[in-house]
Structures are given as C-alpha cells and as structure tokens.
mmCIF file of C-alpha atoms and ligand atoms in Angstrom:
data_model
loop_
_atom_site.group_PDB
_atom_site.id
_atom_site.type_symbol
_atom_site.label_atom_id
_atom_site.label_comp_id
_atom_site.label_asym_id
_atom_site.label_seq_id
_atom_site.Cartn_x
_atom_site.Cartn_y
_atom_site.Cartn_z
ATOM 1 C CA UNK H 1 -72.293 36.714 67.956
ATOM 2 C CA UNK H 2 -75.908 37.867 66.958
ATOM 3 C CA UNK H 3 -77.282 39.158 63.592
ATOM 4 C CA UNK H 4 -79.996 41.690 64.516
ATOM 5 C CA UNK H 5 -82.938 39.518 63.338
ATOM 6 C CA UNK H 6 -85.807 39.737 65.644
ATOM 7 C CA UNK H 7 -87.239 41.926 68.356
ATOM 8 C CA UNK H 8 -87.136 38.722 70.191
ATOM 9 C CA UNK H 9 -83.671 38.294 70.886
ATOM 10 C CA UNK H 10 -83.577 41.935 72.387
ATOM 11 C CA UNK H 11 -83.457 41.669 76.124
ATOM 12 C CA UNK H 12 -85.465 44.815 77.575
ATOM 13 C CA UNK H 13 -82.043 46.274 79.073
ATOM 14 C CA UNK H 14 -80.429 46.072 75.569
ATOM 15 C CA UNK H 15 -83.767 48.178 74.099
ATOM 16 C CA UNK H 16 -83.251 50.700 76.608
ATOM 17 C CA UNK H 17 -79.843 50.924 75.733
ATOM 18 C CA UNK H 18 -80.099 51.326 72.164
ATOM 19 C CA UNK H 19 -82.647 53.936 72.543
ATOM 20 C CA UNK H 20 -80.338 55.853 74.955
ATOM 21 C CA UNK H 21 -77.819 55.684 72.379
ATOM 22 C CA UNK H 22 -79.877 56.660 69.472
ATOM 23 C CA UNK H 23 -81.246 60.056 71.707
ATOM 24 C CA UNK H 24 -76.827 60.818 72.253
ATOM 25 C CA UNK H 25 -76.640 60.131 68.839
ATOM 26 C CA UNK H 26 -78.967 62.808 68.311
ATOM 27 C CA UNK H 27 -77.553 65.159 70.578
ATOM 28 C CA UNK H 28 -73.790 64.877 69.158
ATOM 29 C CA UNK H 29 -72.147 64.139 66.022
ATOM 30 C CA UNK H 30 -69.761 60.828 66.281
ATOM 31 C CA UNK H 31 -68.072 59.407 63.397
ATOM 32 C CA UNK H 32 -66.028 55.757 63.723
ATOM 33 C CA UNK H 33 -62.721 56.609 62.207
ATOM 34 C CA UNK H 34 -61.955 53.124 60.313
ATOM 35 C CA UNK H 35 -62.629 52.420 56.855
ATOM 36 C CA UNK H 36 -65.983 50.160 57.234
ATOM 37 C CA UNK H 37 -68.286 48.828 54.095
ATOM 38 C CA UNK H 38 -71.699 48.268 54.569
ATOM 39 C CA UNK H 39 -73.642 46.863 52.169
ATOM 40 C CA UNK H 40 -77.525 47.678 51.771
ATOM 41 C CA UNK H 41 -79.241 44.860 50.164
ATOM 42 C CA UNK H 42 -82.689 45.251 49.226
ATOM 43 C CA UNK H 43 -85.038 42.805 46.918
ATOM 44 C CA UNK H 44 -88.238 44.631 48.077
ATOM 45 C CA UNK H 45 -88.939 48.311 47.222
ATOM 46 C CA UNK H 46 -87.874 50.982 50.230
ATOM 47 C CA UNK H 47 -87.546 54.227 50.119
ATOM 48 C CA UNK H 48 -87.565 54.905 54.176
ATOM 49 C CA UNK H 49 -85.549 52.477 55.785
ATOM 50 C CA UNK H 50 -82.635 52.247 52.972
ATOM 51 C CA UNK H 51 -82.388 55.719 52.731
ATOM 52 C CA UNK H 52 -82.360 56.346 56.450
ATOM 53 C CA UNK H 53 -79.880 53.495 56.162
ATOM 54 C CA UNK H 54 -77.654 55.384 53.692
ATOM 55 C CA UNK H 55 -77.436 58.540 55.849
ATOM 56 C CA UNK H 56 -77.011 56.882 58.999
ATOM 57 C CA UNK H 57 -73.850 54.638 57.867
ATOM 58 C CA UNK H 58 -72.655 57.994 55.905
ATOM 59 C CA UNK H 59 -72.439 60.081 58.827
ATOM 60 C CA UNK H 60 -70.738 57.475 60.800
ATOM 61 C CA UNK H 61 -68.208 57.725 58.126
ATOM 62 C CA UNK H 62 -69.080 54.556 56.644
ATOM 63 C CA UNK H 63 -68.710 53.296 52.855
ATOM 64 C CA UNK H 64 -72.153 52.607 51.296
ATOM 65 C CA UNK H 65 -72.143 49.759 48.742
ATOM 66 C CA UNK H 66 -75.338 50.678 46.952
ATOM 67 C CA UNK H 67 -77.286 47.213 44.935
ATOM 68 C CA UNK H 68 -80.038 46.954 42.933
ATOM 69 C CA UNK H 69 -81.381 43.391 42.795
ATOM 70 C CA UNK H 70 -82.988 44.204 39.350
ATOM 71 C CA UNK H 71 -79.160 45.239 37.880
ATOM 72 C CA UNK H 72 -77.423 42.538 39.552
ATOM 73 C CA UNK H 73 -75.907 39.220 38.515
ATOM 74 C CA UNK H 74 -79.360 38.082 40.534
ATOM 75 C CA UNK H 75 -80.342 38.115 37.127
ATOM 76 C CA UNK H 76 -77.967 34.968 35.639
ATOM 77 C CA UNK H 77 -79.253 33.301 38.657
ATOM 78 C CA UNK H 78 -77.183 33.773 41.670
ATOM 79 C CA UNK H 79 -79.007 33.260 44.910
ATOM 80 C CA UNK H 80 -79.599 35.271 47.694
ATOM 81 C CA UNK H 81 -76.498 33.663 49.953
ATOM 82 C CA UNK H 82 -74.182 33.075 46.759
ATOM 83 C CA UNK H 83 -74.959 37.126 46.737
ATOM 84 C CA UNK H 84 -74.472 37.642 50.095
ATOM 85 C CA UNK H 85 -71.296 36.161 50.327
ATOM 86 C CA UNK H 86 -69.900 37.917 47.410
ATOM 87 C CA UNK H 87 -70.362 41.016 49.629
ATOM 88 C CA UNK H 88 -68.600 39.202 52.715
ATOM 89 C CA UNK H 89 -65.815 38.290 50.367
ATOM 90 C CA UNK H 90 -65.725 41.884 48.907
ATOM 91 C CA UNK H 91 -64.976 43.218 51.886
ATOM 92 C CA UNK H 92 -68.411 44.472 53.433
ATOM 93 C CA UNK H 93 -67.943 44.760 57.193
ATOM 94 C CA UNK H 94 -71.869 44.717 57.885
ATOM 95 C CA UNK H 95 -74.883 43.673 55.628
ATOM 96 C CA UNK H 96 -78.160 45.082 55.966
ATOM 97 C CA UNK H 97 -80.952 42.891 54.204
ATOM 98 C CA UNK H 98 -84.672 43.263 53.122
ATOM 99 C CA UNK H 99 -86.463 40.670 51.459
ATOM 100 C CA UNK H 100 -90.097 39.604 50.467
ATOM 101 C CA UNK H 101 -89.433 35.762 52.340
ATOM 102 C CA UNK H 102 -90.334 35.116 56.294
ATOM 103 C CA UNK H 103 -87.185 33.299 56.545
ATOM 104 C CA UNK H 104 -84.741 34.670 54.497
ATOM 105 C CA UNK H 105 -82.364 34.789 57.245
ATOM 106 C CA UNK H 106 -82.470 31.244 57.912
ATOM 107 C CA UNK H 107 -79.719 29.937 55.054
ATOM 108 C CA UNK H 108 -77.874 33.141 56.051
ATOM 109 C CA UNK H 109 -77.543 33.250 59.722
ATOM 110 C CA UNK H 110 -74.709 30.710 60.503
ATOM 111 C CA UNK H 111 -72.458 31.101 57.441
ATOM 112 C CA UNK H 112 -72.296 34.385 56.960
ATOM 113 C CA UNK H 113 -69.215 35.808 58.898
ATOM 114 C CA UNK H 114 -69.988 40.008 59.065
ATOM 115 C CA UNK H 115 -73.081 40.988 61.075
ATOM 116 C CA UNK H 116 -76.733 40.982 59.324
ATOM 117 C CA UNK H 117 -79.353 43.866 59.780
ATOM 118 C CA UNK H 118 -82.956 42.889 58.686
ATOM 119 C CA UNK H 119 -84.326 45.782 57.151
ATOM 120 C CA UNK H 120 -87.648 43.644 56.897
ATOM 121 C CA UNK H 121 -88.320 40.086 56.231
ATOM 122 C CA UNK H 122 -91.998 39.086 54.509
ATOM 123 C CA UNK H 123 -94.355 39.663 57.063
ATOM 124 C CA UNK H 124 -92.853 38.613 59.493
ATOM 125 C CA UNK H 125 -90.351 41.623 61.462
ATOM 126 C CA UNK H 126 -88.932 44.420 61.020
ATOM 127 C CA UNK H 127 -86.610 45.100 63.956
ATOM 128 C CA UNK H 128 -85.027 48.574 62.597
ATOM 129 C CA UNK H 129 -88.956 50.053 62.313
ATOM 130 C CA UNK H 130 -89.477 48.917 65.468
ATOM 131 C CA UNK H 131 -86.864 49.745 67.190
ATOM 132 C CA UNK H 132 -87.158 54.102 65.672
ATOM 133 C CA UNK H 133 -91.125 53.539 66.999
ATOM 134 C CA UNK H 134 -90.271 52.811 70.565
ATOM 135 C CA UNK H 135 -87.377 55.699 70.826
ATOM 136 C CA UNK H 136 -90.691 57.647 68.985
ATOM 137 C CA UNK H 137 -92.570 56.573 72.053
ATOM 138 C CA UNK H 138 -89.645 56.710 74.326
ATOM 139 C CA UNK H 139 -89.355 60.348 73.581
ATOM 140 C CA UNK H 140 -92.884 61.480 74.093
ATOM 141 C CA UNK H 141 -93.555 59.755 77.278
ATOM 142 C CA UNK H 142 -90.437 59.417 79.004
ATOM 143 C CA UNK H 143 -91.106 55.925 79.019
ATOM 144 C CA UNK H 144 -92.661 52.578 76.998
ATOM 145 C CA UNK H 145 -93.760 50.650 80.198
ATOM 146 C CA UNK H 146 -97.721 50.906 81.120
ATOM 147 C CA UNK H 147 -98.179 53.179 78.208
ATOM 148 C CA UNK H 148 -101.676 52.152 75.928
ATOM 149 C CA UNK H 149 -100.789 51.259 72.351
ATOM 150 C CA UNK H 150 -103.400 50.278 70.130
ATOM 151 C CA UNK H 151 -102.022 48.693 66.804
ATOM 152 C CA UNK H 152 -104.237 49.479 63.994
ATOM 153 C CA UNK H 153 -104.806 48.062 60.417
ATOM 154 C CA UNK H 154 -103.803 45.066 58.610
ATOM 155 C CA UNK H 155 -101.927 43.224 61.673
ATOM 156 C CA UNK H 156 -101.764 39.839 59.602
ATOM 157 C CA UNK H 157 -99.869 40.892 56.708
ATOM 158 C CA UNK H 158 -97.628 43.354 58.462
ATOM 159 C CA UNK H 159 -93.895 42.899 59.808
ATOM 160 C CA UNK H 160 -94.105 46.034 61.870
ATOM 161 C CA UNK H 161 -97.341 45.089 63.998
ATOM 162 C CA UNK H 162 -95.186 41.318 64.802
ATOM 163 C CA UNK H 163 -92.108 43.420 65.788
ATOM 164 C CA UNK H 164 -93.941 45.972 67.584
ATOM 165 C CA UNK H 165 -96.150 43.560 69.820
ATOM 166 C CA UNK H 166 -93.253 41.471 70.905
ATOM 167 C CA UNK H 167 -91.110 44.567 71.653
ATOM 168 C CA UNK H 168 -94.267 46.549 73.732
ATOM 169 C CA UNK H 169 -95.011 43.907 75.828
ATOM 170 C CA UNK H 170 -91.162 43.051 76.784
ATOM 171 C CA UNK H 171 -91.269 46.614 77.907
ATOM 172 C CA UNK H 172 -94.024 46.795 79.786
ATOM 173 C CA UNK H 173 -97.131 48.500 77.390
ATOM 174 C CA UNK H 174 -100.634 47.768 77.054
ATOM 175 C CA UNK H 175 -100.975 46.441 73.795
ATOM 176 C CA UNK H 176 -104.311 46.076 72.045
ATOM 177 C CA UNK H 177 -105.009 45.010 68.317
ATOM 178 C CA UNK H 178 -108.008 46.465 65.987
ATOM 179 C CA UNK H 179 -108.149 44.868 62.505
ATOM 180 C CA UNK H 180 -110.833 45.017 60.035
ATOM 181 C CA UNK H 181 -112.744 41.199 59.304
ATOM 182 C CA UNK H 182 -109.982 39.101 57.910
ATOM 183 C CA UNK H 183 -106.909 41.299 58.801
ATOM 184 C CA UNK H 184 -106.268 39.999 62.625
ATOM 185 C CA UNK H 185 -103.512 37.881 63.513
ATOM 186 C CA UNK H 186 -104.156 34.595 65.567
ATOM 187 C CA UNK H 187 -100.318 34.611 66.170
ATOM 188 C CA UNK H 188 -100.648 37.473 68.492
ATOM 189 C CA UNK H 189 -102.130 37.136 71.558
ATOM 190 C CA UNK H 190 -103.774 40.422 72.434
ATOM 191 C CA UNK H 191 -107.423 41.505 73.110
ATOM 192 C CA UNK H 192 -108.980 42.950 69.802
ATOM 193 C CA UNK H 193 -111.247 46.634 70.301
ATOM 194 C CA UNK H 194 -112.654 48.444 67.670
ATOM 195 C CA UNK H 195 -111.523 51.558 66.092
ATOM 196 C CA UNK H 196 -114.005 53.449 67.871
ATOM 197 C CA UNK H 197 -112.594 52.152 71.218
ATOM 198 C CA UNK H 198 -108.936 52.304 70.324
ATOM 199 C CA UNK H 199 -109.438 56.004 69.757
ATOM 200 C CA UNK H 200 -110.840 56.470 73.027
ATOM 201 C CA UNK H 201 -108.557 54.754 75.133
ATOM 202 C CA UNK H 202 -105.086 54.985 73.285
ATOM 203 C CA UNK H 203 -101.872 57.339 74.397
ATOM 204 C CA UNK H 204 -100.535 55.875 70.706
ATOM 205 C CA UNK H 205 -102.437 55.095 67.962
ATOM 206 C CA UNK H 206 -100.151 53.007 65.654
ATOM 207 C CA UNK H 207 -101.983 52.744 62.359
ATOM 208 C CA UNK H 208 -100.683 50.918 59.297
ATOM 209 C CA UNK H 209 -101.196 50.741 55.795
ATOM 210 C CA UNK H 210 -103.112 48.067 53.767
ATOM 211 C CA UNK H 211 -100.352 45.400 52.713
ATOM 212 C CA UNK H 212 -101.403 44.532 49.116
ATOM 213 C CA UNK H 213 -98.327 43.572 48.332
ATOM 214 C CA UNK H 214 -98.431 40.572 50.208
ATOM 215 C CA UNK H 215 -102.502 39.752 49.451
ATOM 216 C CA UNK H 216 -103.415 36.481 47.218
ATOM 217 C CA UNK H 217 -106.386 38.722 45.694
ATOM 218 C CA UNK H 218 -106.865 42.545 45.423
ATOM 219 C CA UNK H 219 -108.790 44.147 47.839
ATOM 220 C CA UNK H 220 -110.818 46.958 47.707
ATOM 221 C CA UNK H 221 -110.706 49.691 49.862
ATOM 222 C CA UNK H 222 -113.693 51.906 49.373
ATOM 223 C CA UNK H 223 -115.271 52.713 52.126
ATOM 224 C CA UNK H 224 -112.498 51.240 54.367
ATOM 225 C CA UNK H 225 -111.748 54.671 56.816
ATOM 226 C CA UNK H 226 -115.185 55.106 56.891
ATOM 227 C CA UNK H 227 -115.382 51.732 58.770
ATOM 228 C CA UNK H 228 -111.881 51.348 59.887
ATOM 229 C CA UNK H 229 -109.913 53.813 59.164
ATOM 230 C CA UNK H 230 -108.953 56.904 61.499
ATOM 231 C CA UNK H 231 -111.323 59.781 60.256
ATOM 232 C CA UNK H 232 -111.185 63.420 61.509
ATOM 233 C CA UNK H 233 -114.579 62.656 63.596
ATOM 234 C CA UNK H 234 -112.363 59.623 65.378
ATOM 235 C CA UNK H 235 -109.536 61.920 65.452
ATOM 236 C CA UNK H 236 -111.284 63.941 67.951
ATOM 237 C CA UNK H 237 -112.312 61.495 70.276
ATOM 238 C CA UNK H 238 -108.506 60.968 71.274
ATOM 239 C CA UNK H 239 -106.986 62.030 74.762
ATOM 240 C CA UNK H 240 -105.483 65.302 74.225
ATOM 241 C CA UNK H 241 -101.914 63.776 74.765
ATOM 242 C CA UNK H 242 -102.361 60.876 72.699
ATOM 243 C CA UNK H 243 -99.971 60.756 69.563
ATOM 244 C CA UNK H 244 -100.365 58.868 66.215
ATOM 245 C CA UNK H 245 -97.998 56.705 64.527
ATOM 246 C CA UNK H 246 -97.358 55.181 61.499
ATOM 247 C CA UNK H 247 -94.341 53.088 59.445
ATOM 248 C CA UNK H 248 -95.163 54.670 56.616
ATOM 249 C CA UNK H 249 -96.051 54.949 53.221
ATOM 250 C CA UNK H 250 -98.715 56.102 54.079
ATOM 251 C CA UNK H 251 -102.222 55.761 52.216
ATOM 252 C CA UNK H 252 -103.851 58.884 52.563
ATOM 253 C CA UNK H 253 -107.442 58.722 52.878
ATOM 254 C CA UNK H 254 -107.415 54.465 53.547
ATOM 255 C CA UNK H 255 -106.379 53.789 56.934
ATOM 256 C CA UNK H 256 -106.486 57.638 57.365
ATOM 257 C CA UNK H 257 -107.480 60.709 56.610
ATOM 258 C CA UNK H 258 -105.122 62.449 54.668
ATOM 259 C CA UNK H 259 -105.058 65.803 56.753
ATOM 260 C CA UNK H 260 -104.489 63.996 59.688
ATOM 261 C CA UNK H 261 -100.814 62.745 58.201
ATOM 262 C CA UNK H 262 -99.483 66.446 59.223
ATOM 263 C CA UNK H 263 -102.083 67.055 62.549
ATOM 264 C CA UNK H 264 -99.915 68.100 65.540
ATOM 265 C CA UNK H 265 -100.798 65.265 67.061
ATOM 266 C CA UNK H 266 -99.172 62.970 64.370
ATOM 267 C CA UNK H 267 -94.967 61.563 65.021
ATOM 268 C CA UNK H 268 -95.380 60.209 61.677
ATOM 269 C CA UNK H 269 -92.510 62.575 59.963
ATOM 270 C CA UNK H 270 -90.905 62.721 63.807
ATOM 271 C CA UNK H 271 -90.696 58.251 63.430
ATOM 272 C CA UNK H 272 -88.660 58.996 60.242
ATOM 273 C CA UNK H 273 -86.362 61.434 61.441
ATOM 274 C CA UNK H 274 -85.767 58.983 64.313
ATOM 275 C CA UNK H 275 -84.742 55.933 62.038
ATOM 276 C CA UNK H 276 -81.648 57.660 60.967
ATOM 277 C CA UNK H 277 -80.050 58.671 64.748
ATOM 278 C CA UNK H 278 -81.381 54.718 65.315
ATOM 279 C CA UNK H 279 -79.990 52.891 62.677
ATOM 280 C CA UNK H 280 -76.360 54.926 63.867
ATOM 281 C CA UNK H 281 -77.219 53.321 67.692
ATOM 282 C CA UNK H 282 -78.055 49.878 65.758
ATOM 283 C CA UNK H 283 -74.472 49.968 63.218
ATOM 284 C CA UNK H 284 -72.934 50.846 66.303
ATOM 285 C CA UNK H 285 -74.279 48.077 68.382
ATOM 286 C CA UNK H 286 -73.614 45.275 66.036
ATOM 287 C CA UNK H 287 -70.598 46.281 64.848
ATOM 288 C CA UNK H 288 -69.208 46.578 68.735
ATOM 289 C CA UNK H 289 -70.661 43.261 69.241
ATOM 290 C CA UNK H 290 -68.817 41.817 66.462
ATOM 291 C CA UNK H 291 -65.386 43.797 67.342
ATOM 292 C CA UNK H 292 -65.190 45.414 64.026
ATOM 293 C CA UNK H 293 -65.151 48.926 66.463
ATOM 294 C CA UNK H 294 -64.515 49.778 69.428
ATOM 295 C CA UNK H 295 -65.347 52.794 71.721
ATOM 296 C CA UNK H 296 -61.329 54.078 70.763
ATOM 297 C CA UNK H 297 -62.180 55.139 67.215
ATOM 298 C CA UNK H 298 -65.835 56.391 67.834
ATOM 299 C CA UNK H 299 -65.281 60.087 67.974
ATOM 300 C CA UNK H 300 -66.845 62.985 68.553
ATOM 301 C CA UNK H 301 -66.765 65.604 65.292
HETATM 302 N N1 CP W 1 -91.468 51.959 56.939
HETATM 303 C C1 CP W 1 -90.780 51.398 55.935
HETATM 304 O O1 CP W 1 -90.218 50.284 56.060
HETATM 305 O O2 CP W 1 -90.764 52.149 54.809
HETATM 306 P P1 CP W 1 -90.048 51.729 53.461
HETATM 307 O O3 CP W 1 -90.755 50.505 52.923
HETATM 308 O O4 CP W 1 -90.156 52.916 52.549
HETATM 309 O O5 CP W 1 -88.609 51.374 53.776
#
C-alpha cells in the first residue's frame, strides 16, 4: 500500500480520477460514517494546507488530532518517527505530515502502518498543492493536456514548482520555467523564457513566492517585479483567457503586483477553495486504498 508522497507515483488515470472525485465532492455532501482519527502533523508554519486539511477531514466526519511541534514532547527530544508512531499507536487512522527536510518520509515510509499524506516536504513536493492546482486548471479548461503553463519565480527553492512539473507533463501540458539569475532549477528539464515571454504565450501563469525560508543568505527584493515580477503593464499582455495562479502566501508587490491578487483573471482564492473538496478526494483515496473505508459507509448527507 502507498503513502501519498510524490506526484511521481501518480499514474495519469489515478490524477484524473482524483480530480473527478474532488469536482463530486464539490457537488454533494458525503460523510464516511466510522469513527476515523487523523492526525495533522506540522513542524513548518501553514496556515493553507492544514487548515484546508482540518475542514476537509471534518466534513468527512473525521476526528482531527490537532499538534503543535513547539508544545509537544518534541521538546524532551522525541524524534520525528518516535512521534509518529505515538500517533499510530494512539489510534490515528491516517497521518498527514509537513516538514522542513527533503526526505522526511524516508525513515517513515516502511514502518509506519496507517497511510501518510505529505503536506510538503523541504523543497522538494508538495503533492496536496499540486494536486488542488491541476483540478484549478482542470476546471477552467476542461482539460490539463496541451494546455501552456509557465511556472514563475523561485523554481529552485520551491516544492510546488517540483510537484507541479512532474504532474503537467504526465498529463500532457506545455511546461515552461522563468526564474530570476540564481533561482532556476537544473533538476527540471524544461526550456527557460522570460517573464516578458511567459506573459505572452501562457493560458496559466503559475507564479510563486520568494522562498526565504529556505535561502543560506537574505535576499533582497527591491526592484524584483520590476524585473521579474508580474506587473500590471505584463498583466496586460496576457491572452484574454489566460488565468493566474499561485500556492500562496502571497507577497504582494514581489513576485506581483498586489492588485493583481484579486484581478478577475486571478484562481488564486478559487486554488484555495479547491484544496478543501481535494484533500476530501485525497482522505478518501488513501484511506480506500488502505481498507480503513469502503464505498458502504461513504454516504451522502
Ligand atoms: N500553499 C501552501 O502550502 O500554503 P501554507 O504554507 O499556508 O500551507
């Protein structure tokens, strides 16, 4: 049985699936009418994809072990499996995990007996983000296959530009990469444009924040949108049907301009109202997988 770790373990088929489900999920209120535990571990800050988390298990009818890494016994030294399998032995039926390390899962992955979620691991995925940005996509177009996507921003340091590239190109998109000197990835194999071209030729604009988080020295950012960022004269260079994107948090007035957040144009808000019906589709996929549920006690409210 699989944790959901990586974007690469996702066969197309089981993508278009999940999105399906997530649009349903939408569309009608279903509840799994067990008792089920799910435990939300985060040792990185979130306020997105743990609270879209929270909802989504709550209005499956789920239990939602809440942890702060900061108030836990973390603190007399306990490491991240000892505390991981406290919540397996606790009773937690699924465990969804964000943490600062590439490889967190690693240790985890064959010892741990209830199914993982990676809610983000360093910089290297984040499935979950993924996943709500191609039912984003999915929506507008109909579609993910020959669609443009430009990926914008700080590619190296970011999980969701990894996840995203693998993902796009399994499904068929045209996937370019624009990164300001020192911000491109030479793990990803896709031709590099500027911002002034990615505006042209885009139908999504996926632009992400600065990760300085994850940055050995501070950078600055003045006069980064000016060079790099997506400014209102950019803005109007795109194809009238082109959308933006964006994970989120956003840095207004860095990697865009900060009316542009709330332009018609923009899915930004739409992406996070998405992660909740797809983090249901995901619970619901893993925990099927595991047979923790079955489709006899997912019901319609
Ligand atoms: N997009 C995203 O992962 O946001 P959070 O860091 O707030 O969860």
């Amino acid at each position: 049985m699989n944790h959901f770790i990586s974007m690469k373990q996702l066969s197309s088929e089981t993508i278009i699936q999940l999105l399906d489900s997530a649009t349903n999920l939408q569309e009608s209120n279903f509840t799994i009418s067990k008792q089920l535990f799910a435990a939300n571990l985060f040792f990185e800050t979130s306020t997105r994809t743990k609270m879209s988390f929270t909802v989504a298990e709550k209005k499956l009818g789920m239990e939602v072990l809440d942890f702060h890494a900061e108030a836990s016994s973390m603190n007399k030294g306990e490491s991240l499996y000892d505390t991981v399998k406290t919540f397996e032995a606790i009773g937690a039926n699924v465990a969804i995990i964000r943490h600062e390390a590439d490889n967190w899962m690693t240790e985890l992955a064959s010892n741990i007996a209830v199914p993982i979620i990676n809610a983000g691991s360093g910089q290297a995925e984040h499935p979950t983000q993924c996943m709500l940005d191609l039912l984003t996509i999915y929506q507008e177009f109909g579609c993910i296959k020959g669609i443009k996507v430009v990926i914008v921003g700080d590619i190296k340091h970011s999980r969701v530009a990894k996840s995203n590239a693998i993902a796009l190109e399994k499904l068929g998109a045209i996937v370019y990469l624009c990164a300001a000197p020192g911000y491109e990835d030479e793990t990803l194999q896709y031709p590099y444009i500027t911002i002034d071209e990615a505006v042209e030729i885009c139908d999504v604009l996926m632009l992400l924040r600065i990760q300085h988080e994850r940055h050995t020295n501070k950078h600055d950012t003045a006069g980064y949108l000016e060079a790099f960022g997506l400014t209102k004269q950019r803005e109007k260079q795109m194809k009238d049907h082109a959308i933006i994107l964006h994970p989120a948090p956003v840095n207004r007035g860095v990697e865009i301009d900060k009316d542009i957040v709330e332009y018609d144009r923009s899915r930004i808000f739409k992406q996070m109202a998405n992660g909740v019906y797809m983090r249901m589709a995901i619970l619901i996929h893993v925990l099927t997988e595991w047979g923790i549920i079955d489709d006899t006690i997912i019901t319609e409210r």
